[in-house]
Coordinates of C-alpha atoms in Angstrom, one line a residue:
M1 CA -90.7 -156.4 -48.3
R2 CA -90.3 -159.2 -50.7
P3 CA -90.2 -158.2 -54.4
P4 CA -92.8 -159.4 -57.0
A5 CA -92.3 -163.0 -57.9
R6 CA -92.7 -162.2 -61.5
R7 CA -92.5 -158.8 -62.8
G8 CA -92.1 -156.9 -66.1
R9 CA -89.2 -154.2 -66.7
R10 CA -91.6 -151.6 -67.4
L11 CA -91.1 -149.0 -64.8
A12 CA -93.7 -145.9 -64.0
L13 CA -92.5 -142.3 -63.8
P14 CA -90.1 -141.2 -61.1
A15 CA -92.0 -140.6 -58.0
L16 CA -91.4 -137.0 -57.8
L17 CA -91.9 -136.1 -61.3
S18 CA -95.4 -138.3 -61.0
L19 CA -96.4 -136.4 -58.0
L20 CA -95.8 -133.0 -59.7
T21 CA -97.4 -133.9 -63.1
C22 CA -100.5 -135.0 -61.1
S23 CA -100.6 -131.8 -58.7
L24 CA -100.0 -129.0 -61.1
A25 CA -98.5 -127.4 -64.3
F26 CA -94.9 -126.8 -63.7
A27 CA -92.4 -124.6 -65.4
L28 CA -89.1 -126.0 -66.9
V29 CA -86.6 -123.5 -67.9
S30 CA -85.5 -124.3 -71.7
K31 CA -84.6 -122.4 -74.6
D32 CA -88.3 -122.6 -75.7
V33 CA -89.4 -121.3 -72.4
K34 CA -87.0 -118.2 -72.6
K35 CA -88.2 -117.4 -75.9
E36 CA -91.8 -117.4 -74.8
V37 CA -90.9 -115.3 -71.7
K38 CA -89.2 -112.7 -74.0
Q39 CA -92.4 -112.4 -76.1
S40 CA -94.8 -112.4 -73.3
K41 CA -96.5 -109.1 -72.7
N42 CA -97.9 -110.0 -69.3
L43 CA -94.4 -111.0 -67.2
E44 CA -95.7 -109.7 -63.9
K45 CA -99.0 -111.7 -64.0
S46 CA -97.0 -114.7 -64.8
G47 CA -94.5 -114.2 -61.9
I48 CA -91.7 -113.7 -64.1
S49 CA -89.4 -110.5 -63.9
E50 CA -86.1 -109.1 -63.2
K51 CA -87.4 -107.5 -59.8
N52 CA -87.7 -110.3 -57.4
D53 CA -85.2 -109.9 -54.8
V54 CA -83.3 -113.2 -54.0
D55 CA -80.1 -113.5 -52.1
L56 CA -77.9 -116.4 -51.1
K57 CA -79.6 -116.5 -47.6
G58 CA -82.8 -117.4 -49.2
I59 CA -81.5 -120.3 -51.1
A60 CA -81.0 -123.7 -49.3
F61 CA -78.5 -125.8 -51.5
V62 CA -79.1 -129.5 -51.3
I63 CA -76.1 -131.7 -52.7
Q64 CA -77.5 -135.2 -53.7
S65 CA -74.6 -137.0 -52.1
Q66 CA -74.0 -140.5 -51.4
S67 CA -72.2 -142.0 -48.5
N68 CA -69.5 -143.9 -50.4
S69 CA -66.1 -142.2 -49.4
F70 CA -65.4 -141.2 -53.0
H71 CA -68.9 -139.4 -53.5
A72 CA -68.9 -137.9 -50.1
K73 CA -65.5 -136.4 -50.8
K74 CA -66.8 -135.1 -54.3
A75 CA -69.8 -133.6 -52.6
E76 CA -67.7 -131.9 -49.8
Q77 CA -65.7 -130.3 -52.6
L78 CA -68.7 -128.8 -54.1
K79 CA -70.0 -127.5 -51.0
Q80 CA -66.6 -125.6 -50.3
S81 CA -66.9 -124.3 -53.9
I82 CA -70.4 -122.8 -53.3
L83 CA -69.1 -121.2 -49.9
K84 CA -66.1 -119.9 -51.5
Q85 CA -68.2 -118.0 -54.1
A86 CA -70.4 -116.8 -51.7
A87 CA -67.5 -115.3 -49.7
D88 CA -66.4 -113.9 -52.9
L89 CA -69.6 -112.1 -53.2
T90 CA -69.5 -110.8 -49.8
Q91 CA -73.0 -112.3 -49.1
E92 CA -74.0 -114.1 -46.0
V93 CA -72.9 -117.8 -46.1
P94 CA -75.8 -120.0 -47.5
R95 CA -77.0 -123.2 -46.2
V96 CA -75.5 -126.1 -48.1
L97 CA -76.8 -129.8 -47.1
L98 CA -75.5 -133.1 -48.1
L99 CA -78.0 -135.5 -48.7
H100 CA -76.5 -138.6 -47.2
Q101 CA -76.1 -136.7 -43.9
L102 CA -79.6 -135.4 -43.8
A103 CA -81.4 -138.7 -43.5
Q104 CA -80.5 -142.4 -42.9
Q105 CA -83.8 -143.7 -44.2
E106 CA -84.0 -145.8 -47.5
G107 CA -85.3 -143.8 -50.3
A108 CA -84.0 -140.3 -49.0
W109 CA -82.3 -140.1 -52.6
T110 CA -85.8 -139.8 -54.3
I111 CA -86.0 -136.3 -52.3
L112 CA -89.7 -137.3 -51.2
P113 CA -89.2 -138.6 -47.8
L114 CA -87.4 -135.1 -47.2
L115 CA -90.1 -132.6 -48.4
P116 CA -91.7 -132.5 -45.0
H117 CA -88.4 -131.6 -43.1
F118 CA -87.7 -128.9 -45.9
S119 CA -91.1 -127.4 -45.5
V120 CA -90.9 -127.2 -41.6
T121 CA -87.3 -126.2 -41.4
Y122 CA -87.0 -123.6 -44.5
S123 CA -90.5 -122.1 -44.9
R124 CA -89.8 -119.0 -43.1
N125 CA -86.4 -118.1 -44.0
S126 CA -85.9 -119.4 -47.4
S127 CA -87.4 -118.9 -50.9
W128 CA -85.9 -121.8 -52.8
I129 CA -84.7 -125.2 -52.6
F130 CA -82.0 -125.8 -55.1
F131 CA -80.9 -129.4 -55.7
C132 CA -77.6 -130.5 -57.6
E133 CA -75.5 -133.5 -58.1
E134 CA -71.8 -133.9 -56.8
E135 CA -70.7 -133.3 -60.6
T136 CA -72.9 -130.2 -61.2
R137 CA -70.7 -127.1 -61.5
I138 CA -72.6 -123.9 -60.3
Q139 CA -72.0 -120.1 -61.1
I140 CA -73.6 -118.3 -58.1
P141 CA -74.0 -114.9 -59.8
Q142 CA -75.7 -116.6 -62.8
L143 CA -77.8 -118.8 -60.7
L144 CA -78.9 -115.7 -58.5
Q145 CA -79.9 -113.9 -61.8
A146 CA -81.9 -116.8 -63.2
L147 CA -83.9 -117.1 -59.6
R148 CA -84.6 -113.4 -59.5
R149 CA -86.8 -113.7 -62.8
Y150 CA -89.3 -115.7 -60.8
D151 CA -91.7 -114.7 -58.1
P152 CA -90.8 -116.8 -55.3
S153 CA -94.3 -116.5 -53.5
K154 CA -95.7 -118.6 -56.3
E155 CA -95.2 -122.4 -57.2
W156 CA -92.2 -123.0 -59.4
F157 CA -90.3 -126.2 -60.6
L158 CA -87.1 -124.8 -62.5
G159 CA -84.7 -126.8 -64.5
K160 CA -83.2 -127.5 -67.8
A161 CA -86.1 -129.3 -69.8
L162 CA -85.8 -132.8 -71.6
H163 CA -88.2 -134.7 -73.2
D164 CA -88.3 -138.0 -74.8
E165 CA -88.4 -138.4 -78.6
E166 CA -90.5 -141.4 -78.5
S167 CA -92.4 -143.3 -75.8
T168 CA -89.9 -145.3 -73.8
I169 CA -89.6 -148.0 -71.2
I170 CA -87.9 -145.8 -68.7
H171 CA -91.0 -143.6 -68.3
H172 CA -93.5 -146.6 -68.8
Y173 CA -94.5 -145.5 -72.2
A174 CA -96.0 -142.3 -70.7
F175 CA -97.8 -139.8 -73.2
S176 CA -97.2 -142.3 -75.9
E177 CA -99.4 -140.2 -78.4
N178 CA -97.1 -137.2 -78.0
P179 CA -94.1 -137.8 -75.6
T180 CA -92.6 -134.3 -76.3
V181 CA -95.4 -132.8 -74.1
F182 CA -93.9 -134.5 -70.9
K183 CA -91.1 -132.3 -70.1
Y184 CA -88.7 -133.2 -67.1
P185 CA -85.4 -131.9 -65.6
D186 CA -81.9 -132.9 -66.4
F187 CA -81.1 -133.5 -62.9
A188 CA -77.3 -133.1 -63.4
A189 CA -77.9 -129.5 -64.5
G190 CA -79.3 -128.5 -61.1
W191 CA -83.1 -128.0 -60.2
A192 CA -85.1 -125.8 -58.0
L193 CA -88.4 -125.7 -56.1
S194 CA -89.9 -122.7 -54.6
I195 CA -90.9 -123.0 -51.0
P196 CA -94.6 -122.7 -51.8
L197 CA -94.3 -125.7 -54.1
V198 CA -92.4 -127.6 -51.3
N199 CA -95.3 -126.7 -49.0
K200 CA -97.9 -128.0 -51.5
L201 CA -96.1 -131.2 -52.1
T202 CA -95.7 -131.9 -48.5
K203 CA -99.5 -131.5 -47.9
R204 CA -100.2 -133.7 -51.0
L205 CA -97.8 -136.6 -49.7
K206 CA -99.9 -136.5 -46.4
S207 CA -103.0 -137.0 -48.0
E208 CA -102.2 -139.3 -51.2
S209 CA -99.9 -142.2 -51.7
L210 CA -97.6 -142.6 -54.5
K211 CA -99.1 -144.4 -57.5
S212 CA -95.9 -146.5 -58.3
D213 CA -94.0 -149.0 -56.3
F214 CA -91.0 -148.4 -58.6
T215 CA -88.6 -145.5 -58.7
I216 CA -86.0 -144.9 -61.5
D217 CA -83.3 -142.7 -61.3
L218 CA -68.4 -138.9 -62.9
K219 CA -65.5 -138.0 -63.9
Y220 CA -62.7 -140.5 -63.5
E221 CA -59.6 -140.0 -61.2
G222 CA -56.6 -142.0 -60.2
N223 CA -55.1 -145.2 -62.3
P224 CA -57.5 -147.5 -64.0
V225 CA -58.2 -150.6 -62.3
K226 CA -56.1 -153.6 -64.1
K227 CA -58.2 -155.8 -66.0
K228 CA -56.9 -158.8 -64.0
D229 CA -58.8 -157.4 -60.8
I230 CA -62.1 -157.5 -62.5
F231 CA -64.1 -160.7 -62.9
V232 CA -66.9 -160.6 -65.6
A233 CA -69.8 -162.9 -65.4
V234 CA -72.5 -163.1 -68.0
K235 CA -75.9 -164.3 -67.1
T236 CA -77.8 -166.4 -70.0
C237 CA -81.2 -167.5 -70.5
K238 CA -82.4 -171.2 -70.5
K239 CA -82.3 -171.4 -74.2
F240 CA -78.3 -170.9 -73.8
H241 CA -77.7 -172.2 -70.4
G242 CA -80.4 -174.3 -68.7
D243 CA -79.0 -175.0 -65.3
R244 CA -80.2 -172.2 -63.0
S245 CA -82.5 -169.2 -63.3
H246 CA -81.9 -165.7 -62.2
C247 CA -81.7 -165.2 -58.6
G248 CA -80.2 -168.8 -58.0
K249 CA -77.7 -168.4 -60.9
T250 CA -76.6 -165.2 -59.6
F251 CA -75.9 -166.4 -56.0
A252 CA -74.1 -169.2 -57.7
I253 CA -71.9 -166.7 -59.3
L254 CA -71.5 -164.9 -56.0
E255 CA -70.3 -168.0 -54.3
R256 CA -68.0 -169.1 -56.8
F257 CA -66.1 -165.6 -57.2
L258 CA -65.8 -165.5 -53.3
N259 CA -64.7 -169.0 -52.7
H260 CA -63.1 -170.3 -56.0
S261 CA -61.5 -167.4 -57.5
Y262 CA -58.1 -165.7 -56.9
D263 CA -58.3 -163.8 -53.5
K264 CA -56.5 -160.9 -55.3
I265 CA -59.5 -160.2 -57.7
A266 CA -61.0 -157.2 -56.2
W267 CA -64.3 -156.6 -58.3
L268 CA -67.0 -158.7 -59.5
V269 CA -69.3 -157.5 -62.6
I270 CA -72.6 -159.4 -63.5
V271 CA -74.1 -158.5 -66.9
D272 CA -77.0 -160.0 -68.8
D273 CA -76.3 -161.6 -72.4
D274 CA -77.7 -158.5 -74.0
T275 CA -75.8 -156.0 -72.1
L276 CA -73.4 -153.7 -74.0
I277 CA -70.6 -152.7 -71.8
S278 CA -67.2 -150.8 -71.8
I279 CA -64.5 -152.6 -69.8
S280 CA -62.0 -149.8 -70.5
R281 CA -64.2 -147.1 -68.9
L282 CA -65.3 -149.4 -66.0
Q283 CA -61.8 -149.8 -65.3
H284 CA -61.3 -146.0 -64.8
L285 CA -64.6 -145.7 -63.0
L286 CA -63.7 -148.2 -60.5
S287 CA -60.5 -146.3 -59.8
C288 CA -62.6 -143.8 -57.9
Y289 CA -63.6 -146.5 -55.3
D290 CA -62.0 -148.4 -52.5
A291 CA -62.4 -152.2 -53.0
S292 CA -61.8 -152.9 -49.2
E293 CA -65.1 -151.4 -48.7
P294 CA -68.6 -152.9 -49.2
V295 CA -69.4 -151.3 -52.7
F296 CA -72.6 -152.4 -54.5
L297 CA -72.5 -150.1 -57.6
G298 CA -74.8 -149.3 -60.8
E299 CA -77.9 -147.7 -61.7
R300 CA -80.0 -147.3 -58.7
Y301 CA -83.7 -148.1 -58.7
G302 CA -86.2 -148.2 -55.9
Y303 CA -89.1 -150.5 -54.9
G304 CA -91.7 -149.6 -52.5
L305 CA -89.6 -146.7 -50.9
G306 CA -92.7 -145.0 -49.4
T307 CA -93.8 -148.2 -47.6
G308 CA -90.6 -149.6 -46.1
G309 CA -89.0 -150.7 -49.4
Y310 CA -85.5 -150.7 -50.6
S311 CA -83.0 -149.5 -53.4
Y312 CA -81.5 -151.9 -55.7
V313 CA -79.3 -151.8 -58.6
T314 CA -81.1 -152.6 -61.8
G315 CA -79.4 -155.8 -63.4
G316 CA -79.6 -155.0 -67.0
G317 CA -77.2 -152.3 -66.8
G318 CA -74.6 -154.3 -65.0
M319 CA -74.2 -154.8 -61.3
V320 CA -70.6 -154.2 -59.8
F321 CA -69.6 -155.7 -56.5
S322 CA -66.5 -155.3 -54.2
R323 CA -65.2 -158.4 -52.6
E324 CA -66.0 -157.1 -49.4
A325 CA -69.6 -156.5 -50.3
I326 CA -69.9 -160.0 -51.4
R327 CA -68.4 -161.4 -48.3
R328 CA -70.8 -159.5 -46.0
L329 CA -73.8 -160.6 -48.2
L330 CA -72.7 -164.3 -48.2
A331 CA -71.9 -164.2 -44.4
S332 CA -75.6 -163.2 -43.8
K333 CA -78.6 -165.4 -44.1
C334 CA -80.2 -163.6 -46.8
R335 CA -80.7 -165.7 -49.8
C336 CA -83.2 -166.1 -52.9
Y337 CA -86.7 -167.1 -51.9
S338 CA -87.0 -168.9 -55.1
N339 CA -84.4 -169.8 -57.8
D340 CA -86.2 -167.6 -60.4
A341 CA -86.8 -164.7 -58.4
P342 CA -85.6 -161.2 -59.6
D343 CA -82.0 -161.2 -58.6
D344 CA -81.4 -157.4 -58.6
M345 CA -84.4 -156.7 -56.2
V346 CA -83.3 -159.8 -54.1
L347 CA -79.8 -158.2 -53.8
G348 CA -81.3 -154.9 -52.9
M349 CA -83.2 -156.4 -50.2
C350 CA -80.2 -158.2 -48.7
F351 CA -77.9 -155.3 -49.0
S352 CA -80.5 -152.9 -47.4
G353 CA -80.9 -155.3 -44.4
L354 CA -77.1 -155.4 -44.0
G355 CA -76.8 -151.5 -44.1
V356 CA -75.0 -151.6 -47.3
P357 CA -76.0 -148.6 -49.5
V358 CA -76.6 -148.8 -53.3
T359 CA -73.9 -146.5 -55.0
H360 CA -75.4 -144.9 -57.9
S361 CA -73.7 -144.0 -61.2
P362 CA -75.8 -142.6 -64.2
L363 CA -73.2 -143.9 -66.6
F364 CA -75.0 -147.6 -66.3
H365 CA -78.0 -147.7 -68.5
Q366 CA -80.9 -150.2 -68.1
A367 CA -82.2 -149.4 -71.5
R368 CA -81.0 -148.5 -74.9
P369 CA -79.5 -145.4 -76.1
V370 CA -82.5 -144.4 -78.1
D371 CA -84.6 -144.5 -74.9
Y372 CA -83.0 -141.5 -73.4
P373 CA -82.9 -137.8 -74.6
K374 CA -80.0 -136.8 -76.6
D375 CA -79.4 -133.9 -74.0
Y376 CA -79.2 -136.3 -71.2
L377 CA -76.6 -138.4 -72.8
S378 CA -74.5 -135.7 -74.3
H379 CA -72.7 -134.9 -70.9
Q380 CA -71.9 -138.5 -70.3
V381 CA -69.5 -141.1 -71.0
P382 CA -71.6 -144.1 -70.7
I383 CA -70.4 -147.2 -69.3
S384 CA -73.2 -149.6 -70.4
F385 CA -76.6 -149.9 -72.2
H386 CA -78.9 -152.9 -72.2
K387 CA -81.4 -154.7 -74.5
H388 CA -80.7 -155.5 -78.4
W389 CA -84.3 -154.9 -79.4
N390 CA -84.8 -153.2 -82.7
I391 CA -81.2 -151.8 -82.8
D392 CA -77.8 -152.9 -84.4
P393 CA -75.9 -153.9 -80.9
V394 CA -72.5 -153.6 -83.0
K395 CA -73.4 -150.2 -84.0
V396 CA -74.6 -148.9 -80.8
Y397 CA -71.2 -150.3 -79.2
F398 CA -69.1 -148.5 -81.5
T399 CA -71.2 -145.2 -81.5
W400 CA -71.4 -145.0 -77.6
L401 CA -69.0 -147.2 -75.9
A402 CA -65.9 -148.3 -78.2
P403 CA -62.4 -146.9 -76.7
S404 CA -61.8 -143.2 -77.9
E405 CA -58.5 -141.9 -79.1
E406 CA -57.9 -140.9 -75.6
D407 CA -58.6 -144.4 -74.2
R408 CA -56.6 -146.0 -77.0
A409 CA -53.6 -143.7 -76.4
R410 CA -53.7 -144.5 -72.8
Q411 CA -53.9 -148.3 -73.3
E412 CA -50.7 -148.0 -75.4
T413 CA -48.8 -146.7 -72.5
R414 CA -50.0 -149.9 -70.6
K415 CA -48.9 -152.5 -73.2
G416 CA -46.5 -153.9 -70.8
F417 CA -49.1 -155.1 -68.4
K418 CA -50.5 -158.7 -68.6
E419 CA -54.2 -158.6 -69.3
E420 CA -56.1 -161.8 -68.4
L421 CA -59.6 -161.1 -69.4

């Protein structure tokens, strides 16, 4: 599927949330919701009580894992933690599923393609599907206590509620008159769907197509990658560098990196001229990955996933390539269909055809800090932001991306290393 020749960067609501907001009024657990629940005199009618009997065998855990070896290992560690907690509670072992093992089709990370499978497989023996990321830390007793407050025979969408302070590009400027009315979950905190809601969404998917072609969506370990092992390329617009445009320029960078740079440079990072990025944090993040594997890393979006589309790394937040990923790409015949084509989408299409999955990290950001809820960013150590519009980029860098005291202390111990970038 060829990406649109000309496209704006305004992206529609994430597909799952769009489906939910169009089909029902859903409940998100937040401080406000908890307060309302306590004040409610009609808990039984609302389906909220302390009496609903839920045990671990009634919950299917889905860890939103990725096939990259580092992420698969982290997901397996979380799975073992869940199973150990279940054993400590002397409860029946729950079903714990790794997303990357459930399905190979493009777009499984959006959850939507898997809803029919969940509906058929778990309708009879489960009450809840609980989704979490590999970094989510779960306290099983508290989770059980929370779920027991909700009647599993009703339709529930539970999670930690976030909302935009103002209408933003990442949500297509939705609810611009009052952005706070649109609440959505902090996926990193974990979220749950009751089986009746899973069944309803499955039926809705069969009868209605998604309204948008676009879909939006770590801790460090090991020694940081040396700066000399990272090659950074900055794309500029014609005003500053009128040679090539977009896709043609990007493939020229890829060719130069593979064929004219030192063979020992393991990583290539391509950013826009209005990308703000922390190289020191990127060094630590890349220590998690094996450069001998084909790694295509950044903030993952999706295009046409419901109709044979593909995932891609959005360019504004920065695109990271291992040398092996570039070698496989350039060995193929996949190239730009025009020099001014959207490079990030073409790359996504090419890598999808090669069977190289996008590795997602939420630490890269396509938009400005003000475009994200404070609670969403509060548990991150961000690596990048994008766009200088209506902000002071220097202030944003020092507020969000400048090396911390811990980073500086770590750098002091590494003064002996030769830094070439």
